[in-house]
Amino acid sequence: MKLYFATNNLHKVAEVQKILIGDFEILSLKDLGNTIEIPETGDTLEENSRLKVRYLYDTYGLDCFADDTGLEVEALSGAPGVHSARYAGTPGDDRKNVDMLLENLKNAADRNARFRTVITLITDGREKQFEGVVNGKIINERRGNSGFGYDPVFVPNGYVTTFAEMAEEEKNRISHRGISIRKFADFLLSSKK
Ligand code: IMP
């Protein structure tokens, strides 16, 4: 079965394809000759994920899905949340985003945070959402060189290493994105039976 991912990020496409190999062929907007950056104008991860998948479905009528992720920090009332990619301004810049986060948390005793991913799937015209969450803490300075985004300052609960100090497979096993993709994959595989 072919499933279209409303993204132009080929790294994400490969990650999902790895999990669904054999049963599903994951294609992207690029495979449709479409290079659009779908505007993310929603106020929540749920809305943005839905907005992206609706664009693809309404334009092409194909079975498809989209994801949206944010870092939600307790002491910042859930910020940067849906604005995680461009927290320090446009265009998005990981280094500036992390600087801004550390600055805004300078005097905060509460360091609790979570990454949250929402995937929206449309098959046969029906929508379903899947959520993946990982809870952790924001530390005071960067540690580690792997990963991207806020990885160097995020330590998942039960660990002493940041996401940026973990091997990719270890991060994928416990991460928000890994959890949401496996929920989505389980649903697809069980509804195929
Ligand atoms: P997206 O919705 O997957 O594009 O993620 C939005 C933003 O959230 C990214 O630009 C990153 O700043 C941040 N982000 C998403 N996933 C991760 C992650 O696994 N580690 C660190 N930062 C992430």
XYZ file of N, CA and C and ligand atoms in Angstrom:
602
model
N 0.844 -1.203 0.000
C 0.000 0.000 0.000
C 0.878 1.252 0.000
N 0.497 2.215 -0.839
C 1.250 3.467 -0.886
C 0.643 4.481 0.082
N 1.527 5.165 0.816
C 1.079 6.205 1.742
C 1.947 7.435 1.516
N 1.325 8.572 1.388
C 2.080 9.800 1.132
C 2.270 10.594 2.426
N 3.475 11.034 2.661
C 3.850 11.801 3.862
C 3.903 13.283 3.450
N 3.120 14.138 4.110
C 3.073 15.566 3.767
C 4.311 16.273 4.310
N 5.446 15.962 3.719
C 6.711 16.576 4.120
C 7.666 16.567 2.934
N 8.656 17.432 2.990
C 9.758 17.358 2.029
C 11.046 16.962 2.734
N 10.924 16.536 4.001
C 12.090 16.131 4.779
C 12.350 14.625 4.542
N 13.335 14.341 3.703
C 13.578 12.954 3.292
C 14.104 12.092 4.447
N 14.716 12.733 5.448
C 15.184 12.014 6.634
C 13.988 11.411 7.383
N 12.922 12.207 7.507
C 11.701 11.715 8.175
C 11.056 10.602 7.362
N 11.048 10.753 6.047
C 10.445 9.737 5.180
C 11.179 8.405 5.380
N 12.513 8.472 5.414
C 13.323 7.252 5.570
C 13.069 6.607 6.927
N 12.900 7.429 7.968
C 12.669 6.914 9.324
C 11.356 6.125 9.380
N 10.300 6.669 8.786
C 9.003 5.976 8.788
C 9.073 4.740 7.891
N 9.732 4.880 6.741
C 9.831 3.742 5.815
C 10.521 2.548 6.473
N 11.534 2.856 7.317
C 12.284 1.790 7.995
C 11.344 0.940 8.871
N 10.403 1.603 9.553
C 9.477 0.905 10.451
C 8.404 0.135 9.656
N 7.977 0.706 8.536
C 6.855 0.107 7.800
C 7.304 -0.700 6.585
N 8.573 -1.043 6.557
C 9.135 -1.717 5.369
C 8.421 -3.046 5.095
N 8.186 -3.324 3.816
C 7.553 -4.587 3.449
C 6.052 -4.463 3.273
N 5.412 -3.648 4.110
C 3.955 -3.526 4.059
C 3.489 -2.251 3.365
N 4.274 -1.191 3.540
C 3.856 0.107 3.017
C 5.009 0.770 2.276
N 4.651 1.443 1.193
C 5.650 2.264 0.499
C 5.363 3.719 0.871
N 6.371 4.360 1.518
C 6.183 5.741 1.964
C 6.736 6.696 0.909
N 5.850 7.548 0.425
C 6.244 8.531 -0.595
C 6.036 9.923 -0.013
N 6.638 10.934 -0.656
C 6.532 12.286 -0.089
C 5.999 13.254 -1.135
N 5.872 14.502 -0.722
C 5.438 15.537 -1.665
C 6.367 15.600 -2.867
N 7.659 15.361 -2.621
C 8.641 15.397 -3.720
C 8.276 14.385 -4.806
N 7.770 13.212 -4.380
C 7.376 12.188 -5.363
C 6.178 12.632 -6.199
N 5.477 13.655 -5.724
C 4.349 14.206 -6.482
C 4.795 15.436 -7.278
N 6.108 15.705 -7.248
C 6.648 16.867 -7.957
C 6.267 18.171 -7.281
N 5.985 18.108 -5.986
C 5.497 19.275 -5.245
C 6.536 19.678 -4.191
N 7.021 20.902 -4.252
C 8.063 21.340 -3.312
C 7.531 22.376 -2.319
N 6.218 22.489 -2.230
C 5.605 23.518 -1.353
C 5.993 23.283 0.119
N 6.212 24.381 0.851
C 6.311 24.344 2.316
C 4.914 24.687 2.794
N 4.161 23.721 3.247
C 2.770 23.985 3.635
C 2.767 24.911 4.849
N 2.097 26.083 4.754
C 2.112 27.024 5.877
C 1.523 26.403 7.145
N 2.256 26.548 8.258
C 1.794 25.975 9.528
C 1.180 27.100 10.353
N -0.091 27.387 10.088
C -0.735 28.546 10.703
C -1.607 28.180 11.898
N -1.614 26.907 12.282
C -2.449 26.475 13.403
C -1.879 26.919 14.742
N -2.737 26.855 15.782
C -2.315 27.239 17.140
C -1.888 26.042 17.971
N -2.077 24.847 17.439
C -1.713 23.635 18.186
C -1.019 22.650 17.238
N -0.331 21.673 17.844
C 0.301 20.623 17.039
C -0.769 19.829 16.297
N -1.917 19.606 16.966
C -3.006 18.852 16.342
C -3.471 19.566 15.073
N -3.663 20.905 15.185
C -4.146 21.676 14.028
C -3.131 21.671 12.889
N -1.853 21.876 13.231
C -0.832 21.944 12.176
C -0.653 20.612 11.464
N -0.674 19.541 12.242
C -0.527 18.227 11.652
C -1.712 17.963 10.707
N -2.905 18.376 11.137
C -4.117 18.176 10.340
C -4.104 19.049 9.085
N -3.652 20.295 9.283
C -3.592 21.239 8.163
C -2.707 20.708 7.027
N -1.567 20.114 7.419
C -0.633 19.605 6.415
C -1.220 18.403 5.682
N -1.840 17.498 6.435
C -2.376 16.303 5.785
C -3.599 16.672 4.931
N -4.379 17.650 5.379
C -5.565 18.064 4.606
C -5.134 18.666 3.276
N -4.028 19.419 3.302
C -3.535 20.001 2.041
C -3.279 18.865 1.049
N -2.566 17.852 1.486
C -2.211 16.759 0.575
C -3.474 16.007 0.114
N -4.343 15.707 1.082
C -5.545 14.939 0.732
C -6.467 15.740 -0.187
N -6.681 17.019 0.147
C -7.606 17.829 -0.652
C -7.055 18.101 -2.052
N -5.706 18.120 -2.182
C -5.107 18.383 -3.491
C -5.058 17.120 -4.343
N -4.726 15.988 -3.723
C -4.464 14.774 -4.523
C -5.430 13.615 -4.249
N -6.167 13.663 -3.134
C -7.106 12.587 -2.802
C -6.443 11.253 -2.498
N -5.183 11.308 -2.033
C -4.426 10.067 -1.773
C -4.414 9.740 -0.278
N -4.195 8.477 0.069
C -4.002 8.108 1.476
C -2.702 8.753 1.950
N -2.764 9.434 3.087
C -1.596 10.233 3.464
C -1.569 10.530 4.966
N -0.438 11.064 5.419
C -0.300 11.449 6.832
C 0.669 12.626 6.939
N 0.642 13.271 8.112
C 1.567 14.380 8.381
C 1.896 14.358 9.866
N 3.009 14.987 10.237
C 3.358 15.053 11.656
C 3.645 16.498 12.055
N 3.570 16.755 13.340
C 4.032 18.039 13.860
C 4.543 17.811 15.278
N 5.655 18.465 15.615
C 6.307 18.231 16.904
C 6.603 19.550 17.588
N 6.560 19.538 18.924
C 6.955 20.716 19.676
C 7.562 20.325 21.012
N 8.365 21.230 21.548
C 8.904 21.084 22.897
C 8.040 21.943 23.815
N 7.454 21.312 24.843
C 6.544 22.036 25.742
C 7.196 22.134 27.124
N 7.514 23.356 27.553
C 8.266 23.573 28.792
C 7.322 24.113 29.871
N 7.297 23.397 31.004
C 6.335 23.732 32.070
C 6.462 25.167 32.559
N 7.694 25.586 32.862
C 7.901 26.926 33.431
C 7.586 28.035 32.423
N 7.455 27.669 31.152
C 7.141 28.654 30.113
C 5.709 28.459 29.605
N 4.868 27.865 30.458
C 3.457 27.630 30.118
C 3.280 26.900 28.789
N 4.165 25.960 28.504
C 4.000 25.148 27.287
C 4.773 25.656 26.078
N 5.406 26.841 26.193
C 6.239 27.353 25.091
C 7.527 26.538 25.048
N 8.242 26.472 23.903
C 7.877 27.058 22.615
C 6.770 26.304 21.878
N 6.449 25.074 22.273
C 5.299 24.360 21.722
C 5.255 24.370 20.204
N 4.121 24.816 19.702
C 3.893 24.795 18.261
C 4.873 25.723 17.521
N 5.521 26.611 18.260
C 6.482 27.551 17.645
C 7.934 27.088 17.785
N 8.155 25.804 18.121
C 9.506 25.326 18.428
C 10.524 25.585 17.320
N 10.129 25.403 16.068
C 11.091 25.530 14.955
C 11.588 26.967 14.803
N 10.711 27.930 15.119
C 11.075 29.344 14.905
C 10.977 30.157 16.201
N 11.348 29.526 17.318
C 11.225 30.172 18.643
C 11.985 31.494 18.677
N 13.198 31.522 18.098
C 14.017 32.754 18.155
C 13.869 33.583 16.885
N 12.894 33.269 16.053
C 12.650 34.068 14.849
C 12.761 33.266 13.564
N 12.426 33.950 12.459
C 12.422 33.337 11.129
C 13.636 33.820 10.339
N 14.330 32.976 9.571
C 14.124 31.547 9.448
C 14.574 30.801 10.704
N 14.028 29.614 10.920
C 14.362 28.833 12.120
C 15.847 28.525 12.208
N 16.378 28.589 13.438
C 17.817 28.362 13.642
C 17.969 27.632 14.981
N 18.437 26.368 14.920
C 18.529 25.543 16.130
C 19.378 26.205 17.214
N 20.511 26.773 16.805
C 21.446 27.341 17.792
C 20.776 28.503 18.536
N 20.151 29.405 17.769
C 19.485 30.572 18.394
C 18.295 30.128 19.251
N 17.577 29.105 18.787
C 16.422 28.616 19.556
C 16.852 28.103 20.930
N 17.962 27.331 20.961
C 18.433 26.775 22.236
C 18.948 27.912 23.128
N 19.665 28.875 22.547
C 20.136 30.033 23.330
C 18.951 30.735 23.992
N 17.902 30.930 23.224
C 16.741 31.651 23.742
C 16.053 30.853 24.853
N 15.963 29.543 24.655
C 15.342 28.686 25.675
C 16.124 28.773 26.980
N 17.459 28.655 26.899
C 18.284 28.693 28.119
C 18.179 30.059 28.794
N 18.147 31.096 27.996
C 18.009 32.459 28.541
C 16.662 32.594 29.280
N 15.596 32.107 28.656
C 14.269 32.239 29.265
C 14.089 31.359 30.501
N 14.967 30.345 30.641
C 14.862 29.451 31.803
C 15.936 29.737 32.850
N 16.672 30.848 32.645
C 17.837 31.156 33.486
C 17.535 31.067 34.983
N 16.412 31.607 35.385
C 16.101 31.626 36.821
C 15.026 30.622 37.214
N 14.752 29.699 36.321
C 13.650 28.766 36.604
C 14.130 27.548 37.372
N 13.442 27.247 38.497
C 13.770 26.042 39.259
C 13.094 24.832 38.614
N 11.910 25.046 38.065
C 11.175 23.967 37.399
C 11.736 23.789 35.987
N 12.374 22.627 35.749
C 13.006 22.392 34.441
C 12.244 21.339 33.635
N 11.026 21.009 34.094
C 10.269 19.944 33.418
C 9.828 20.359 32.016
N 9.938 19.404 31.102
C 9.544 19.673 29.713
C 9.155 18.364 29.057
N 8.493 18.477 27.925
C 8.219 17.246 27.160
C 8.248 17.559 25.680
N 8.668 16.575 24.910
C 8.512 16.638 23.466
C 7.214 15.927 23.148
N 6.467 16.504 22.215
C 5.197 15.879 21.821
C 5.082 15.890 20.301
N 4.742 14.739 19.741
C 4.508 14.633 18.293
C 3.075 14.213 18.058
N 2.431 14.850 17.084
C 1.087 14.437 16.671
C 1.123 14.074 15.185
N 0.680 12.861 14.881
C 0.569 12.416 13.486
C -0.916 12.363 13.128
N -1.275 12.909 11.977
C -2.647 12.752 11.470
C -2.601 11.900 10.209
N -3.442 10.880 10.195
C -3.521 9.951 9.063
C -4.886 10.103 8.388
N -4.902 10.096 7.063
C -6.186 10.003 6.347
C -6.121 8.797 5.418
N -6.953 7.801 5.708
C -7.079 6.668 4.779
C -8.563 6.506 4.477
N -8.861 6.246 3.218
C -10.258 6.133 2.737
C -11.085 7.330 3.206
N -10.467 8.503 3.252
C -11.192 9.727 3.603
C -11.414 9.913 5.098
N -10.958 8.950 5.925
C -11.180 9.060 7.376
C -9.910 9.500 8.089
N -10.096 10.411 9.063
C -8.941 10.955 9.795
C -8.739 10.280 11.132
N -7.455 10.096 11.517
C -7.156 9.583 12.861
C -5.846 10.209 13.318
N -5.775 10.555 14.627
C -4.534 11.153 15.149
C -3.837 10.226 16.143
N -2.510 10.301 16.172
C -1.668 9.500 17.068
C -0.702 10.443 17.765
N -0.535 10.252 19.087
C 0.345 11.146 19.847
C 1.510 10.365 20.452
N 2.677 10.980 20.464
C 3.835 10.404 21.149
C 4.433 11.455 22.066
N 4.684 11.070 23.331
C 5.207 12.031 24.312
C 6.426 11.447 25.001
N 7.462 12.279 25.236
C 8.554 11.874 26.122
C 8.794 13.018 27.113
N 8.748 12.670 28.405
C 8.946 13.669 29.458
C 10.411 13.744 29.846
N 10.847 14.934 30.255
C 12.245 15.077 30.661
C 12.514 16.422 31.300
N 13.811 16.808 31.289
C 14.219 18.075 31.917
C 15.120 18.852 30.975
N 15.055 20.178 31.074
C 15.970 21.036 30.316
C 17.145 21.362 31.235
N 18.366 21.013 30.794
C 19.537 21.300 31.620
C 20.055 22.711 31.313
N 21.104 23.128 32.055
C 21.548 24.526 31.960
C 22.485 24.835 30.806
N 23.118 23.769 30.268
C 24.028 24.011 29.132
C 24.005 22.821 28.189
N 24.480 23.026 26.980
C 24.434 21.965 25.960
C 25.375 20.815 26.303
N 24.926 19.590 25.976
C 25.800 18.411 26.066
C 25.511 17.480 24.896
N 26.571 17.085 24.176
C 26.425 16.108 23.099
C 26.343 16.731 21.728
N 26.669 15.911 20.715
C 26.758 16.420 19.339
C 25.809 15.748 18.357
N 25.066 14.738 18.812
C 24.155 14.060 17.877
C 22.843 14.821 17.792
N 21.976 14.311 16.901
C 20.614 14.826 16.842
C 20.522 16.215 16.267
N 19.483 16.932 16.680
C 19.209 18.262 16.134
C 18.317 19.013 17.125
N 17.948 20.217 16.748
C 16.990 20.998 17.541
C 17.428 21.151 18.993
N 16.526 20.804 19.896
C 16.759 20.998 21.331
C 17.429 19.783 21.990
N 17.861 18.819 21.188
C 18.461 17.591 21.732
C 19.576 17.838 22.758
N 20.498 18.796 22.545
C 21.628 18.952 23.479
C 21.235 19.414 24.884
N 20.008 19.916 25.070
C 19.625 20.398 26.410
C 18.481 19.587 27.020
N 18.080 18.493 26.354
C 16.948 17.699 26.853
C 17.421 16.344 27.378
N 17.176 16.110 28.687
C 17.493 14.816 29.307
C 16.172 14.106 29.615
N 15.882 12.981 28.932
C 14.622 12.276 29.205
C 14.603 11.702 30.616
N 13.449 11.651 31.246
C 13.334 11.108 32.605
C 13.848 9.668 32.642
N 14.623 9.356 33.704
C 15.177 8.009 33.838
C 16.548 7.881 33.193
N 17.041 8.956 32.579
C 18.365 8.948 31.922
C 19.242 10.051 32.490
N 20.560 9.914 32.291
C 21.460 11.001 32.697
C 22.040 11.694 31.464
N 21.840 11.093 30.300
C 22.367 11.663 29.055
C 21.305 12.490 28.339
N 21.753 13.483 27.583
C 20.822 14.243 26.739
C 20.526 13.419 25.485
N 19.502 13.812 24.754
C 19.206 13.160 23.468
C 20.419 13.275 22.535
N 21.169 14.371 22.659
C 22.324 14.581 21.765
C 23.530 13.729 22.155
N 23.455 13.067 23.316
C 24.535 12.155 23.735
C 24.155 10.692 23.474
N 22.978 10.464 22.944
C 22.518 9.083 22.707
C 22.756 8.672 21.265
N 22.894 7.339 21.073
C 22.921 6.807 19.709
C 21.519 7.015 19.125
N 21.452 7.154 17.808
C 20.173 7.440 17.153
C 19.120 6.365 17.472
N 19.549 5.094 17.485
C 18.588 3.999 17.730
C 18.012 4.097 19.137
N 18.871 4.490 20.098
C 18.403 4.597 21.479
C 17.384 5.732 21.592
N 17.687 6.860 20.979
C 16.750 7.981 21.009
C 15.425 7.568 20.361
N 15.496 6.915 19.189
C 14.270 6.524 18.485
C 13.405 5.573 19.307
N 14.050 4.771 20.163
C 13.323 3.798 20.959
C 12.427 4.478 22.000
N 12.863 5.641 22.505
C 12.091 6.274 23.589
C 11.484 7.624 23.191
N 11.790 8.097 21.986
C 11.407 9.478 21.660
C 9.930 9.615 21.297
N 9.444 10.834 21.456
C 8.118 11.271 21.027
C 7.812 10.804 19.599
N 8.776 11.043 18.679
C 8.518 10.690 17.281
C 8.459 9.166 17.121
N 9.421 8.466 17.769
C 9.430 7.001 17.701
C 8.118 6.427 18.211
N 7.644 6.941 19.365
C 6.400 6.426 19.965
C 5.207 6.669 19.032
N 5.115 7.899 18.489
C 3.959 8.212 17.638
C 3.999 7.393 16.349
N 5.194 7.184 15.801
C 5.305 6.406 14.550
C 4.922 4.950 14.804
N 5.347 4.396 15.962
C 5.003 2.991 16.225
C 3.496 2.823 16.466
N 2.854 3.813 17.138
C 1.387 3.735 17.323
C 0.683 3.740 15.965
N 1.150 4.636 15.118
C 0.591 4.794 13.777
C 0.817 3.507 12.969
N 2.029 2.949 13.065
C 2.362 1.719 12.331
C 1.511 0.547 12.842
N 1.362 0.433 14.183
C 0.557 -0.656 14.751
C -0.871 -0.581 14.228
N -1.408 0.636 14.183
C -2.780 0.820 13.686
C -2.888 0.362 12.234
N -1.934 0.817 11.417
C -1.990 0.468 9.992
C -1.852 -1.034 9.781
N -0.912 -1.629 10.520
C -0.651 -3.060 10.317
C -1.826 -3.892 10.823
N -2.466 -3.459 11.956
C -3.577 -4.268 12.473
C -4.842 -4.056 11.622
N -4.993 -2.878 11.014
C -6.199 -2.691 10.189
C -6.042 -3.343 8.811
N -4.825 -3.784 8.497
C -4.561 -4.466 7.225
C -4.945 -5.941 7.302
N -4.966 -6.464 8.575
C -5.169 -7.919 8.752
C -6.587 -8.329 8.363
P 8.899 19.267 13.286
O 7.429 19.487 13.470
O 9.282 17.814 13.302
O 9.428 19.994 12.079
O 9.632 19.881 14.560
C 9.526 21.267 14.892
C 10.715 21.704 15.719
O 10.719 21.030 16.976
C 12.081 21.393 15.114
O 12.500 22.420 14.261
C 12.965 21.303 16.340
O 13.344 22.581 16.764
C 12.034 20.713 17.378
N 12.173 19.247 17.418
C 11.341 18.329 16.845
N 11.752 17.084 17.091
C 12.877 17.207 17.833
C 13.768 16.242 18.391
O 13.632 15.013 18.261
N 14.808 16.749 19.082
C 15.019 18.078 19.260
N 14.229 19.005 18.749
C 13.150 18.577 18.045
